[in-house]
């Protein structure tokens, strides 16, 4: 988070296989990021299949901790419109690199 750089991946839940394949064909090889980078896009299936599985993967993860800035949290869209991502059902652990709040004294 300190470098304000993402890890370079995203998860998209396609509603059918043909849409996923069309996206994979379109995005593969993309490299016009608008910033200097040698990275090329590629699309691969993930072990987290289905919208419910993707949501449950991140809903209670470290990235949902209050210390993590909103711009780094998952986004959810329905019909191309942003909708609220489900709130955590338990208090997420702080990210590993972030054991305490900024400017918080150590115990």
Coordinates of N, CA and C in Angstrom, one line a residue:
X1 N 0.8 -1.2 0.0 CA 0.0 0.0 0.0 C 0.9 1.3 0.0
X2 N 2.0 1.2 0.6 CA 2.9 2.3 0.6 C 3.3 2.9 -0.7
X3 N 3.5 2.0 -1.7 CA 3.8 2.4 -3.1 C 2.6 2.8 -3.9
X4 N 1.4 2.6 -3.4 CA 0.1 2.8 -4.1 C 0.1 2.1 -5.4
X5 N 0.5 0.9 -5.4 CA 0.5 0.0 -6.6 C -0.2 -1.3 -6.3
X6 N -1.0 -1.7 -7.2 CA -1.7 -3.0 -7.0 C -0.9 -4.2 -7.3
X7 N -1.4 -5.3 -7.1 CA -0.6 -6.5 -7.3 C -0.7 -7.0 -8.8
X8 N -1.6 -6.3 -9.5 CA -1.7 -6.7 -10.9 C -2.6 -7.7 -11.3
X9 N -3.7 -7.9 -10.5 CA -4.7 -8.9 -10.8 C -6.1 -8.5 -10.4
X10 N -7.0 -9.1 -11.0 CA -8.4 -8.8 -10.7 C -9.2 -10.1 -10.9
X11 N -10.4 -10.2 -10.3 CA -11.3 -11.3 -10.5 C -12.5 -10.8 -11.1
X12 N -13.0 -11.5 -12.2 CA -14.2 -11.1 -12.9 C -15.1 -12.4 -12.9
X13 N -16.3 -12.2 -12.5 CA -17.2 -13.4 -12.5 C -18.1 -13.3 -13.8
X14 N -17.7 -14.0 -14.8 CA -18.5 -14.0 -16.0 C -19.7 -14.9 -15.9
X15 N -20.8 -14.6 -16.5 CA -22.1 -15.3 -16.4 C -22.1 -16.5 -17.3
X16 N -21.2 -16.6 -18.3 CA -21.2 -17.8 -19.2 C -19.8 -17.9 -19.7
X17 N -19.5 -19.2 -20.2 CA -18.1 -19.5 -20.6 C -17.8 -18.7 -21.9
X18 N -18.7 -18.5 -22.8 CA -18.4 -17.8 -24.0 C -17.9 -16.4 -23.8
X19 N -18.5 -15.7 -22.8 CA -18.1 -14.3 -22.4 C -16.7 -14.3 -21.8
X20 N -16.4 -15.3 -21.0 CA -15.1 -15.4 -20.4 C -14.1 -15.7 -21.5
X21 N -14.4 -16.5 -22.4 CA -13.4 -16.8 -23.5 C -13.2 -15.6 -24.4
X22 N -14.2 -14.9 -24.7 CA -14.1 -13.7 -25.5 C -13.3 -12.6 -24.8
X23 N -13.5 -12.5 -23.5 CA -12.7 -11.5 -22.7 C -11.2 -12.0 -22.7
X24 N -11.0 -13.2 -22.5 CA -9.6 -13.8 -22.5 C -8.9 -13.5 -23.8
X25 N -9.6 -13.7 -24.9 CA -9.0 -13.4 -26.2 C -8.7 -11.9 -26.4
X26 N -9.6 -11.1 -26.0 CA -9.5 -9.6 -26.1 C -8.4 -9.0 -25.3
X27 N -8.2 -9.5 -24.0 CA -7.3 -8.9 -23.1 C -5.9 -9.4 -23.2
X28 N -5.7 -10.6 -23.7 CA -4.4 -11.2 -23.7 C -3.5 -10.4 -24.6
X29 N -2.3 -10.1 -24.0 CA -1.3 -9.3 -24.7 C -1.4 -7.8 -24.5
X30 N -2.5 -7.3 -23.8 CA -2.7 -5.9 -23.6 C -1.5 -5.4 -22.8
X31 N -1.0 -4.2 -23.2 CA 0.2 -3.6 -22.4 C 0.2 -2.1 -22.5
X32 N -0.9 -1.5 -22.9 CA -1.0 0.0 -23.0 C -1.5 0.6 -21.7
X33 N -0.7 0.5 -20.6 CA -1.2 0.8 -19.2 C -1.3 2.3 -18.9
X34 N -0.6 3.1 -19.7 CA -0.6 4.5 -19.4 C 0.5 4.9 -18.5
X35 N 1.3 3.9 -18.0 CA 2.5 4.1 -17.2 C 3.5 3.2 -17.7
X36 N 4.8 3.5 -17.5 CA 5.9 2.6 -18.0 C 5.7 1.2 -17.3
X37 N 5.6 0.2 -18.1 CA 5.5 -1.2 -17.6 C 5.8 -2.1 -18.8
X38 N 6.5 -3.2 -18.4 CA 6.7 -4.3 -19.4 C 5.7 -5.4 -19.3
X39 N 4.8 -5.3 -18.4 CA 3.8 -6.3 -18.1 C 2.7 -6.4 -19.2
X40 N 2.4 -7.6 -19.6 CA 1.3 -7.9 -20.5 C 0.2 -8.6 -19.8
X41 N -1.1 -8.2 -20.1 CA -2.2 -8.8 -19.5 C -2.4 -10.2 -20.0
X42 N -2.9 -11.1 -19.1 CA -3.4 -12.4 -19.5 C -4.5 -12.8 -18.6
X43 N -5.4 -13.6 -19.1 CA -6.6 -14.0 -18.3 C -6.5 -15.5 -18.1
X44 N -6.7 -15.9 -16.8 CA -6.6 -17.3 -16.5 C -7.8 -17.6 -15.5
X45 N -8.3 -18.8 -15.6 CA -9.3 -19.2 -14.6 C -8.7 -19.3 -13.2
X46 N -9.5 -19.1 -12.2 CA -9.0 -19.2 -10.8 C -9.8 -20.3 -10.1
X47 N -9.2 -20.7 -9.0 CA -9.9 -21.8 -8.3 C -11.1 -21.3 -7.6
X48 N -11.3 -20.0 -7.5 CA -12.5 -19.4 -6.9 C -13.5 -19.2 -8.0
X49 N -14.4 -20.1 -8.2 CA -15.4 -20.0 -9.3 C -16.7 -19.7 -8.7
X50 N -17.4 -18.7 -9.3 CA -18.7 -18.2 -8.9 C -18.7 -17.0 -8.0
X51 N -19.7 -16.1 -8.2 CA -19.7 -14.9 -7.5 C -19.7 -15.1 -6.0
X52 N -20.5 -16.0 -5.4 CA -20.5 -16.2 -4.0 C -19.2 -16.6 -3.5
X53 N -18.5 -17.4 -4.2 CA -17.1 -17.9 -3.8 C -16.1 -16.8 -3.8
X54 N -16.2 -15.9 -4.8 CA -15.3 -14.8 -4.9 C -15.5 -13.8 -3.7
X55 N -16.8 -13.5 -3.5 CA -17.1 -12.6 -2.4 C -16.6 -13.2 -1.0
X56 N -16.9 -14.5 -0.8 CA -16.5 -15.1 0.5 C -15.0 -15.1 0.6
X57 N -14.3 -15.2 -0.5 CA -12.8 -15.1 -0.5 C -12.3 -13.8 0.1
X58 N -12.9 -12.7 -0.2 CA -12.4 -11.4 0.2 C -13.2 -10.7 1.3
X59 N -14.4 -11.2 1.6 CA -15.3 -10.5 2.6 C -14.6 -10.4 4.0
X60 N -14.0 -11.4 4.4 CA -13.3 -11.3 5.8 C -11.8 -11.3 5.7
X61 N -11.3 -11.0 4.6 CA -9.8 -11.0 4.4 C -9.2 -9.7 5.0
X62 N -7.9 -9.7 5.0 CA -7.1 -8.6 5.6 C -7.4 -7.3 4.8
X63 N -7.7 -7.4 3.5 CA -7.9 -6.2 2.8 C -9.2 -5.4 3.2
X64 N -10.1 -6.1 3.9 CA -11.3 -5.4 4.4 C -11.1 -4.8 5.8
X65 N -9.9 -4.9 6.3 CA -9.6 -4.3 7.7 C -9.8 -2.7 7.6
X66 N -10.3 -2.1 8.6 CA -10.4 -0.6 8.6 C -9.2 0.1 8.3
X67 N -8.0 -0.4 8.6 CA -6.7 0.3 8.3 C -6.4 0.4 6.8
X68 N -7.0 -0.5 6.0 CA -6.8 -0.5 4.6 C -7.6 0.6 3.9
X69 N -7.0 1.5 3.1 CA -7.7 2.6 2.4 C -8.8 2.0 1.5
X70 N -9.9 2.7 1.4 CA -11.0 2.2 0.5 C -10.6 1.9 -0.9
X71 N -9.6 2.7 -1.5 CA -9.3 2.5 -2.9 C -8.6 1.1 -3.1
X72 N -8.2 0.4 -2.1 CA -7.6 -0.9 -2.2 C -8.6 -2.1 -2.0
X73 N -9.8 -1.7 -1.6 CA -10.8 -2.8 -1.3 C -11.5 -3.3 -2.5
X74 N -12.1 -4.5 -2.5 CA -12.7 -5.0 -3.7 C -13.9 -4.2 -4.1
X75 N -14.2 -4.2 -5.3 CA -15.4 -3.5 -5.9 C -16.3 -4.6 -6.4
X76 N -17.6 -4.3 -6.4 CA -18.6 -5.2 -6.9 C -19.5 -4.4 -7.8
X77 N -19.8 -5.0 -9.0 CA -20.7 -4.3 -10.0 C -21.8 -5.3 -10.3
X78 N -22.9 -4.7 -10.6 CA -24.1 -5.5 -11.1 C -24.7 -4.7 -12.3
X79 N -24.7 -5.4 -13.4 CA -25.2 -4.7 -14.6 C -24.4 -3.5 -15.0
X80 N -23.1 -3.5 -14.6 CA -22.2 -2.3 -14.9 C -22.3 -1.2 -13.9
X81 N -23.1 -1.4 -12.9 CA -23.3 -0.3 -11.9 C -22.6 -0.8 -10.6
X82 N -21.9 0.0 -9.9 CA -21.2 -0.4 -8.7 C -22.3 -0.5 -7.6
X83 N -22.2 -1.6 -6.8 CA -23.0 -1.9 -5.7 C -22.1 -2.1 -4.5
X84 N -22.7 -2.1 -3.3 CA -21.9 -2.3 -2.1 C -21.3 -3.7 -2.0
X85 N -20.1 -3.7 -1.6 CA -19.5 -5.0 -1.4 C -19.9 -5.4 0.0
X86 N -20.3 -6.7 0.2 CA -20.7 -7.1 1.6 C -19.7 -6.8 2.6
X87 N -20.2 -6.3 3.8 CA -19.3 -6.0 4.9 C -18.8 -7.3 5.5
X88 N -17.7 -7.3 6.2 CA -17.2 -8.5 6.8 C -18.1 -9.0 7.9
X89 N -18.2 -10.3 8.1 CA -19.0 -10.9 9.1 C -18.3 -11.1 10.4
X90 N -16.9 -10.9 10.3 CA -16.1 -11.0 11.5 C -15.1 -9.9 11.4
X91 N -14.4 -9.5 12.5 CA -13.4 -8.4 12.4 C -12.2 -9.0 11.7
X92 N -11.8 -8.5 10.5 CA -10.7 -9.0 9.8 C -9.4 -8.6 10.5
X93 N -8.4 -9.5 10.4 CA -7.1 -9.2 10.9 C -6.4 -8.1 10.1
X94 N -5.6 -7.2 10.8 CA -4.9 -6.2 10.0 C -3.9 -6.8 9.0
X95 N -3.6 -6.2 7.9 CA -2.6 -6.7 7.0 C -1.3 -7.0 7.7
X96 N -0.6 -8.0 7.2 CA 0.6 -8.5 7.9 C 1.6 -7.4 8.1
X97 N 1.7 -6.5 7.1 CA 2.7 -5.4 7.2 C 2.3 -4.3 8.1
X98 N 1.0 -4.3 8.5 CA 0.5 -3.2 9.2 C 0.0 -3.7 10.6
X99 N 0.8 -3.8 11.5 CA 0.5 -4.4 12.8 C -0.2 -3.3 13.8
X100 N 0.0 -2.1 13.5 CA -0.6 -1.0 14.3 C -1.0 0.1 13.4
X101 N -1.8 1.0 13.9 CA -2.3 2.2 13.1 C -1.1 3.2 13.0
X102 N -1.1 3.9 11.9 CA 0.0 5.0 11.8 C -0.1 5.9 12.9
X103 N 1.1 6.3 13.5 CA 1.2 7.2 14.6 C 0.6 6.7 15.9
X104 N 0.3 5.4 15.9 CA -0.2 4.8 17.2 C 1.0 4.3 18.0
X105 N 1.1 4.7 19.2 CA 2.3 4.3 20.0 C 2.3 2.8 20.2
X106 N 3.5 2.3 20.3 CA 3.6 0.9 20.6 C 3.4 0.6 22.0
X107 N 2.9 -0.6 22.4 CA 2.6 -0.9 23.8 C 3.8 -1.1 24.6

